[in-house]
CSV table of C-alpha atoms and ligand atoms in Angstrom, one decimal:
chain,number,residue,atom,x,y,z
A,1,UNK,CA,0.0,0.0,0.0
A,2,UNK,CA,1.2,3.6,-0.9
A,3,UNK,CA,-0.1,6.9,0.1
A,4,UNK,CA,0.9,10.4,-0.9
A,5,UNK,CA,0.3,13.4,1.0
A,6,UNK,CA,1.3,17.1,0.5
A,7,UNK,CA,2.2,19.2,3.5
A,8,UNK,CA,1.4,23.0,2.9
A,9,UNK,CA,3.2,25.8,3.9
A,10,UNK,CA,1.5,28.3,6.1
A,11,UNK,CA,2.3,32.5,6.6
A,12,UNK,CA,1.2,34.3,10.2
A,13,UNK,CA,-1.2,36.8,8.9
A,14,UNK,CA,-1.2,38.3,12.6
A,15,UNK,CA,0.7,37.3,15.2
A,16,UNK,CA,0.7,37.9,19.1
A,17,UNK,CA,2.7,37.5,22.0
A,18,UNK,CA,0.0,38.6,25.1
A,19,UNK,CA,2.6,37.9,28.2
A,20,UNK,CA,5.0,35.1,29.0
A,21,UNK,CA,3.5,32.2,31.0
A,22,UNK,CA,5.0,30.1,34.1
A,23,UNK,CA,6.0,27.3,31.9
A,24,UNK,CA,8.1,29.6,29.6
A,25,UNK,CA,6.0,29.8,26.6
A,26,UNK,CA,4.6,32.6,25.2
A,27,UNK,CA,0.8,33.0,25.5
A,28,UNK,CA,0.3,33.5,21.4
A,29,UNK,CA,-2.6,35.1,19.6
A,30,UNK,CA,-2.3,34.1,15.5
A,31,UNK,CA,-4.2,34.1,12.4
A,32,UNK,CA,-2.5,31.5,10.1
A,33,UNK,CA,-3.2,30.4,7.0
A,34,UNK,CA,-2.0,27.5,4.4
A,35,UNK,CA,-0.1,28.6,1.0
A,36,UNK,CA,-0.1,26.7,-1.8
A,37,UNK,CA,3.6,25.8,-1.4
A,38,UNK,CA,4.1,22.5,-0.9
A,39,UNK,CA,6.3,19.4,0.0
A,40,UNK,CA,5.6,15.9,-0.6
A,41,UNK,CA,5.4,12.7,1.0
A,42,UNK,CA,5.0,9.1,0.0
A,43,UNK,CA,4.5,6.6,3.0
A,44,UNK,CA,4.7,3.0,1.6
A,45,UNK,CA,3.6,0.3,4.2
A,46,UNK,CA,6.6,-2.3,5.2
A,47,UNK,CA,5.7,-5.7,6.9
A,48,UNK,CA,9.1,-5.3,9.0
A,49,UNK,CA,9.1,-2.8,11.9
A,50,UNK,CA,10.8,0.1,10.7
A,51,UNK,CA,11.1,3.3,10.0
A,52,UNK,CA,13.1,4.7,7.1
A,53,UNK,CA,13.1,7.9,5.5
A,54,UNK,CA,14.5,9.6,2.6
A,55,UNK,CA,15.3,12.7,2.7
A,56,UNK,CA,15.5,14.4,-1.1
A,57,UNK,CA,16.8,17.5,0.5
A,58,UNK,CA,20.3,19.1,1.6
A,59,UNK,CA,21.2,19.4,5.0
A,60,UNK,CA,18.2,18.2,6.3
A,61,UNK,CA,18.3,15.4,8.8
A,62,UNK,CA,17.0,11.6,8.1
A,63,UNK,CA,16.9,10.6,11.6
A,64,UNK,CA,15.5,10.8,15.1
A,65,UNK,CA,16.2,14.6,14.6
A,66,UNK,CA,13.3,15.0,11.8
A,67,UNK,CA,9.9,15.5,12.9
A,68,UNK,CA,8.6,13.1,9.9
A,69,UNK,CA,10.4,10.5,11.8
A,70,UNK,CA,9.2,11.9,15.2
A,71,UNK,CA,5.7,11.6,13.9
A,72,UNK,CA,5.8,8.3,13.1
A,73,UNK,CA,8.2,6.7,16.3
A,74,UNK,CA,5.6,8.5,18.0
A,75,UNK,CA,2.5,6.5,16.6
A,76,UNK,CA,4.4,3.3,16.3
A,77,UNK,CA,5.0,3.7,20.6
A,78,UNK,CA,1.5,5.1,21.4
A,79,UNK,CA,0.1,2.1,19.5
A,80,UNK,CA,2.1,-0.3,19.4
A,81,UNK,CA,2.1,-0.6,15.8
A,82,UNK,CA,4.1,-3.8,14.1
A,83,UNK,CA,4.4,-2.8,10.7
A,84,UNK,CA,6.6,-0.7,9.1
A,85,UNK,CA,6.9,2.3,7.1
A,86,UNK,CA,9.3,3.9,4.2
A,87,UNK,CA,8.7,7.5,3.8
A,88,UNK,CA,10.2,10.0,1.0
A,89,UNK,CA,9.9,13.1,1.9
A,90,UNK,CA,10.6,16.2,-1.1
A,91,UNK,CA,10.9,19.4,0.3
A,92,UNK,CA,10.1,22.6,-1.6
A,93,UNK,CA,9.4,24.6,1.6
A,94,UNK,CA,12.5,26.6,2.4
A,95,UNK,CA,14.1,25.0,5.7
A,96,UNK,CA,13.8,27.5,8.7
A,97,UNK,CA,12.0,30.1,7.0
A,98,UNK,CA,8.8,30.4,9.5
A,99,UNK,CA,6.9,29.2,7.2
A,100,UNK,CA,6.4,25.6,9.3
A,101,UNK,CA,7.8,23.6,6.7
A,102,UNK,CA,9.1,20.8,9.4
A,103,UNK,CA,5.5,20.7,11.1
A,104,UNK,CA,3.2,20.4,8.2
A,105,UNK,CA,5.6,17.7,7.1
A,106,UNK,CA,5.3,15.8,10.4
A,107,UNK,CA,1.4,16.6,9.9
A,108,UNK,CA,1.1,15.2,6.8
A,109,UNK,CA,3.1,12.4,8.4
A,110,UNK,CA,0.3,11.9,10.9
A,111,UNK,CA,-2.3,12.1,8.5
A,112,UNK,CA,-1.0,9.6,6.4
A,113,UNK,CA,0.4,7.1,8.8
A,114,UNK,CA,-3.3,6.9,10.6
A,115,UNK,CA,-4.8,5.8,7.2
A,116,UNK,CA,-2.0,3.5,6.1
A,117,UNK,CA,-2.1,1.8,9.9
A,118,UNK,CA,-5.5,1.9,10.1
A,119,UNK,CA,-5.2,3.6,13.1
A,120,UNK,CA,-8.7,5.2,12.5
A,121,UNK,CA,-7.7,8.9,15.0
A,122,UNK,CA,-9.5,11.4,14.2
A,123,UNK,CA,-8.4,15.3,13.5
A,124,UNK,CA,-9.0,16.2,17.1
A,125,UNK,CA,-6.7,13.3,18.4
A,126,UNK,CA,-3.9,13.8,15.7
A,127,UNK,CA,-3.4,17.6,16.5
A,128,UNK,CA,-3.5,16.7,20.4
A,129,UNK,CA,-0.5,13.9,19.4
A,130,UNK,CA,1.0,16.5,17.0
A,131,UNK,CA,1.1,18.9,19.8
A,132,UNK,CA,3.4,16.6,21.7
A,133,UNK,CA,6.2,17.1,18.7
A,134,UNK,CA,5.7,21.0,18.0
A,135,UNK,CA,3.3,23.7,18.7
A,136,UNK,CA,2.6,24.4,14.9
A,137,UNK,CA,1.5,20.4,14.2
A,138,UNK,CA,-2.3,21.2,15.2
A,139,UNK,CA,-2.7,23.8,12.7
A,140,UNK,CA,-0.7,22.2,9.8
A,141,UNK,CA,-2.9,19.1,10.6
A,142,UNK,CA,-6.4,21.4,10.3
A,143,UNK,CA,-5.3,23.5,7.0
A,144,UNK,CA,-6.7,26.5,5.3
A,145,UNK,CA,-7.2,29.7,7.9
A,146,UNK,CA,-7.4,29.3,11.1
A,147,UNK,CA,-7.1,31.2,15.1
A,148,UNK,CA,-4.2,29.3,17.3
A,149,UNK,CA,-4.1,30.4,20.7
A,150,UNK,CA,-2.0,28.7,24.0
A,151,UNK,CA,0.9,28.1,22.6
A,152,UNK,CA,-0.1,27.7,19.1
A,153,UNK,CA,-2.0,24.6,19.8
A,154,UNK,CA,-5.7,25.4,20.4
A,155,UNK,CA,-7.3,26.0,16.6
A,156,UNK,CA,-10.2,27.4,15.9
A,157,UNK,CA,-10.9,27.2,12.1
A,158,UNK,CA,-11.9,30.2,10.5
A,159,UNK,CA,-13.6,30.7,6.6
A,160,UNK,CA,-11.0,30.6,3.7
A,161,UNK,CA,-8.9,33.3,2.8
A,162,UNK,CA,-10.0,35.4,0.0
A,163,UNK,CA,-8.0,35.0,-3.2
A,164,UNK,CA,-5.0,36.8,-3.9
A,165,UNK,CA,-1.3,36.6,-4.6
A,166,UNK,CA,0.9,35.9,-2.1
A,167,UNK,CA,4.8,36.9,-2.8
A,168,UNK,CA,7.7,35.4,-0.6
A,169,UNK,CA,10.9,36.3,-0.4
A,170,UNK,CA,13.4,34.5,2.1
A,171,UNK,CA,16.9,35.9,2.8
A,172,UNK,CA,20.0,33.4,3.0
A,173,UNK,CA,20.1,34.5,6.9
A,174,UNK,CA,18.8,32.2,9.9
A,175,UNK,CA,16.9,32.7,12.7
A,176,UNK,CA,16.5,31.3,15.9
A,177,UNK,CA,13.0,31.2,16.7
A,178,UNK,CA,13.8,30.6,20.4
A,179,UNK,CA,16.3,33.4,20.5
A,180,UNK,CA,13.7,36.1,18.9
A,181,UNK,CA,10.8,35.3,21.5
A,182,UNK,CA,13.9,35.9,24.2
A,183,UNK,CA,14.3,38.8,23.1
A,184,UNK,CA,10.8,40.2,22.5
A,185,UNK,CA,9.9,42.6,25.4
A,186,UNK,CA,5.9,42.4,25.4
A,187,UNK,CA,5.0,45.0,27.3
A,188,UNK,CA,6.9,47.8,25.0
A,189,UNK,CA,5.6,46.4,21.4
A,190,UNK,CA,2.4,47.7,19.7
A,191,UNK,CA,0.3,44.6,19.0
A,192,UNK,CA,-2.0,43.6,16.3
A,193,UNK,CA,-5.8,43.9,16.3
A,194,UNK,CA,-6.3,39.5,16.4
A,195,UNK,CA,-10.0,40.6,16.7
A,196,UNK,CA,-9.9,42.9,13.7
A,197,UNK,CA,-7.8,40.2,11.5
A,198,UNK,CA,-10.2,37.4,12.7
A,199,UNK,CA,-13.6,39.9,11.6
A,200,UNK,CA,-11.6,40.4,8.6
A,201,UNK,CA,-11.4,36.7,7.4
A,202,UNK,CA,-15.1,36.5,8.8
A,203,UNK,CA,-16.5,38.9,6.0
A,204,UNK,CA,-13.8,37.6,3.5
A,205,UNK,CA,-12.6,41.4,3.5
A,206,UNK,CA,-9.1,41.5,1.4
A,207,UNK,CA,-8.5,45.4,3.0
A,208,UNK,CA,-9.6,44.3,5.9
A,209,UNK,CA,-6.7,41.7,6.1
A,210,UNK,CA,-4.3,44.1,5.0
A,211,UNK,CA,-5.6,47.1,7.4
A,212,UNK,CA,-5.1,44.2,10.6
A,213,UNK,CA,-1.9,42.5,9.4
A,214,UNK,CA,0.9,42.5,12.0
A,215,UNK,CA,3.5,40.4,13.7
A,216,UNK,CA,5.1,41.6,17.5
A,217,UNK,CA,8.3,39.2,16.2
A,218,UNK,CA,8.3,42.2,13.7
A,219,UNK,CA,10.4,44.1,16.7
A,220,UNK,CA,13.2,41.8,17.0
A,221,UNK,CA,14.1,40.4,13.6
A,222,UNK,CA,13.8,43.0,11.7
A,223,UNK,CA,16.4,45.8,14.0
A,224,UNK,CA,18.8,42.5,13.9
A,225,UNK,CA,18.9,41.6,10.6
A,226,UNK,CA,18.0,44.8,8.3
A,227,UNK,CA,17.8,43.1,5.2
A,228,UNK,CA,14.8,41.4,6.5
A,229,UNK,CA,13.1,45.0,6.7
A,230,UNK,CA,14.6,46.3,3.7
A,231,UNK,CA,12.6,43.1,1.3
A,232,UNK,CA,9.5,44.3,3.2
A,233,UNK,CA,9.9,47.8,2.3
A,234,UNK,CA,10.6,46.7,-1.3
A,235,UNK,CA,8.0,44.8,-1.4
A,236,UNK,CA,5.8,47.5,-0.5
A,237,UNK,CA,7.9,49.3,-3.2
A,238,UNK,CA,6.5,47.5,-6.0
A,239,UNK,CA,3.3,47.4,-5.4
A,240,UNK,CA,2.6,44.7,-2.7
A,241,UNK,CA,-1.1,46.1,-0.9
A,242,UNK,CA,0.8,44.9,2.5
A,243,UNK,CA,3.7,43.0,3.3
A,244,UNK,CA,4.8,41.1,6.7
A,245,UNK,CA,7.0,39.0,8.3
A,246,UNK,CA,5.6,35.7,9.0
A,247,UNK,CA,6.5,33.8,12.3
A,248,UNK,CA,10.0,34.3,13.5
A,249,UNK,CA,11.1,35.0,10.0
A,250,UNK,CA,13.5,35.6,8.1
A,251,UNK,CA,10.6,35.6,4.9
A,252,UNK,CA,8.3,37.9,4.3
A,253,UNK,CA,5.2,37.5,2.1
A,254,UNK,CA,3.6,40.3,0.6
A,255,UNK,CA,-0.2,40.0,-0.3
A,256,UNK,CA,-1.5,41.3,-3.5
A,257,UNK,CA,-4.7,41.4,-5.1
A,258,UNK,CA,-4.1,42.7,-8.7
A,259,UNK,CA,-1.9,39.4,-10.9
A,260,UNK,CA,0.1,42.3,-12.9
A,261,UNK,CA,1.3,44.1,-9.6
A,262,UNK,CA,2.2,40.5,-7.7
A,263,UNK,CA,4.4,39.6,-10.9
A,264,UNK,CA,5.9,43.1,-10.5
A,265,UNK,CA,6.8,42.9,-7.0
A,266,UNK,CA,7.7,39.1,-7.6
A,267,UNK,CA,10.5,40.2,-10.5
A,268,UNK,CA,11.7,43.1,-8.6
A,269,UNK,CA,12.1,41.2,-5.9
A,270,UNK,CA,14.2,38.5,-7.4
A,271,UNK,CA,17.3,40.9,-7.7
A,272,UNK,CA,17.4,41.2,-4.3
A,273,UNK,CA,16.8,37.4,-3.1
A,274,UNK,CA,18.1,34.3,-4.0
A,275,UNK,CA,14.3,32.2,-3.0
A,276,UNK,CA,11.3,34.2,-4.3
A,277,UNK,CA,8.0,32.6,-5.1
A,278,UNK,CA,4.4,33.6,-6.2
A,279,UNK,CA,1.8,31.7,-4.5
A,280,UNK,CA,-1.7,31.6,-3.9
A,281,UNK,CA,-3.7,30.8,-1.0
A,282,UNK,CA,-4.2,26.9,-0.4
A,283,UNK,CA,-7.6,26.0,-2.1
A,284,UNK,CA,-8.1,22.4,-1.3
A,285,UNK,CA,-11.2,21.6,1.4
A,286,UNK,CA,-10.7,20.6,5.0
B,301,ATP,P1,8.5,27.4,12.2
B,301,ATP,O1,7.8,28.3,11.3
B,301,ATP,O2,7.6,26.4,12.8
B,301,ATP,O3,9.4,28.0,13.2
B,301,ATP,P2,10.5,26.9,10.3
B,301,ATP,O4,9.9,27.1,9.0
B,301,ATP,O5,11.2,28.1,10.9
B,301,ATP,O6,9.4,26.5,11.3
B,301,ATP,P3,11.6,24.3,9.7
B,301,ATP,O7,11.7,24.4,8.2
B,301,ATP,O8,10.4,23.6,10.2
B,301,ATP,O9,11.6,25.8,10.4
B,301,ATP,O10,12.9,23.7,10.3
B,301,ATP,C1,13.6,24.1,11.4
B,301,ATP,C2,14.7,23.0,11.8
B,301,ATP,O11,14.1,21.8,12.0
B,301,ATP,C3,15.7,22.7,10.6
B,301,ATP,O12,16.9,23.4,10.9
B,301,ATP,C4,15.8,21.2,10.6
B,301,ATP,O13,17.1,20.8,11.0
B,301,ATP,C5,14.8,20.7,11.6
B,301,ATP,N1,13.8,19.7,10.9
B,301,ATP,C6,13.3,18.6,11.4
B,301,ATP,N2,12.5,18.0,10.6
B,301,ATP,C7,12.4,18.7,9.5
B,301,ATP,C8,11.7,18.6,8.3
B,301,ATP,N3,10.9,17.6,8.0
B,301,ATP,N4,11.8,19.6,7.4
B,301,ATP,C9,12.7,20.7,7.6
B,301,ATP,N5,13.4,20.8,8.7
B,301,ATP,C10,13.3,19.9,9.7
């Protein structure tokens, strides 16, 4: 037996830090939403008790250390599941980007692994097991638009986003999402209007989006690495109707309605960037 799955991308149309909680974490606020940039994975069934994965990616890890792997060791203990799996994973999402591109993957992972073991879990069950491996699993696993609170992990799904163009831009620079929520003061930031965004989405109102669009993560990243604010401003530049930082970053995505003025800020933006793309939100049904 062989299943494939794709495992969106996702951009923080709004994102909130309210106050640090006793545990550590960051009590989060965020509007999220799926993009259709996608990898790929092909989970074939193996009567041996295994896991192996394939990796068609540079300097990404095959091991324990992926979350694929994670996701599926995590299954196979919880239910003491006998048979095997080989998994081939293809990435296309750029690796540390804030774009989730490890926890869709272990999502997709999930999803697949609970058809091809006939483990018959359902949504609600695989997010609270995702949520074991990475705050960001619940949402990948729901899709489309969606409100995470806690520390990303409670989803409540919103409509679909209306249609636009979405323009990313990723800078060869990394970032350590751990380091930028240590450094994020809470209580000096301005922070977004979640209500507004979520209102927004609620009437399907493009300007509304823009007019609410905002990340707190904004006020670290972009005063350390400057090239992250110049692509926004560039962005904007061009033509993009608004353009953010999503998650920790380093991309940025701009959102535009009109096709002419996304290819425009798309091409402009390639002189500055080695990975650009021009996307569109994710259109397949929960
Ligand atoms: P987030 O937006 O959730 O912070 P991200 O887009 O910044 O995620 P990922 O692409 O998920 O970051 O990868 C972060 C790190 O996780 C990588 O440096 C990589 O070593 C490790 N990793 C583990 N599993 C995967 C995977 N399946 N794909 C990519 N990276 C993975």
């Amino acid at each position: 037996m062989k299943i494939n799955v794709k495992a969106p991308a996702k951009i923080n149309l709004s994102l909130d830090a309210l106050y640090k909680r006793k545990d550590n974490y960051h009590e989060l606020e965020m509007v999220m939403t799926t993009i259709d940039l996608a990898d790929r994975l092909q989970l074939v069934l193996l009567e041996k008790d295994c896991i192996k994965l394939d990796v068609k990616a540079h300097f990404i890890p095959d091991d324990k250390r992926n979350l694929v792997y994670q996701a599926a060791a995590l299954l196979k203990e919880r239910f003491q599941i006998k048979q095997g799996v080989a998994i081939s994973l293809d990435k296309s999402i750029p690796v540390a980007a804030g774009l989730a591109g490890g926890s869709s993957d272990a999502a997709a992972a999930l999803k697949g692994l609970n058809q091809l073991w006939d483990l018959n879990l359902s949504l609600e069950e695989l997010a609270d097991l995702g949520a074991e491996l990475g705050s960001d699993i619940p949402f990948c696993l729901y899709g489309g638009t969606a409100l995470a609170t806690g520390r990303g992990e409670i989803i409540e799904p919103l409509p679909m986003m209306p249609n636009c163009w979405i323009v990313l831009a990723k800078p060869s620079i990394s970032v350590s999402t751990p380091g930028v929520y240590r450094d994020l003061k809470v209580s000096e930031v301005t922070h977004p209007n979640t209500k507004g965004m979520v209102q927004a989405i609620q009437e399907g109102s493009f300007e509304g989006i823009c007019d609410n669009i905002g990340n707190v993560l904004e006020t670290v990243t972009l005063v350390k690495h400057p090239e992250v604010k110049r692509i926004k401003e560039k962005m904007l530049e061009f033509g993009a109707d608004t353009a953010l930082m999503s998650g920790s970053g380093p991309t940025v995505f701009a959102l535009v309605k009109q096709y002419s003025r996304a290819k425009r800020v798309y091409n402009g933006l390639r002189g500055f960037c080695e990975e650009v793309y021009l996307v569109r939100p994710w259109q397949e049904q929960r």
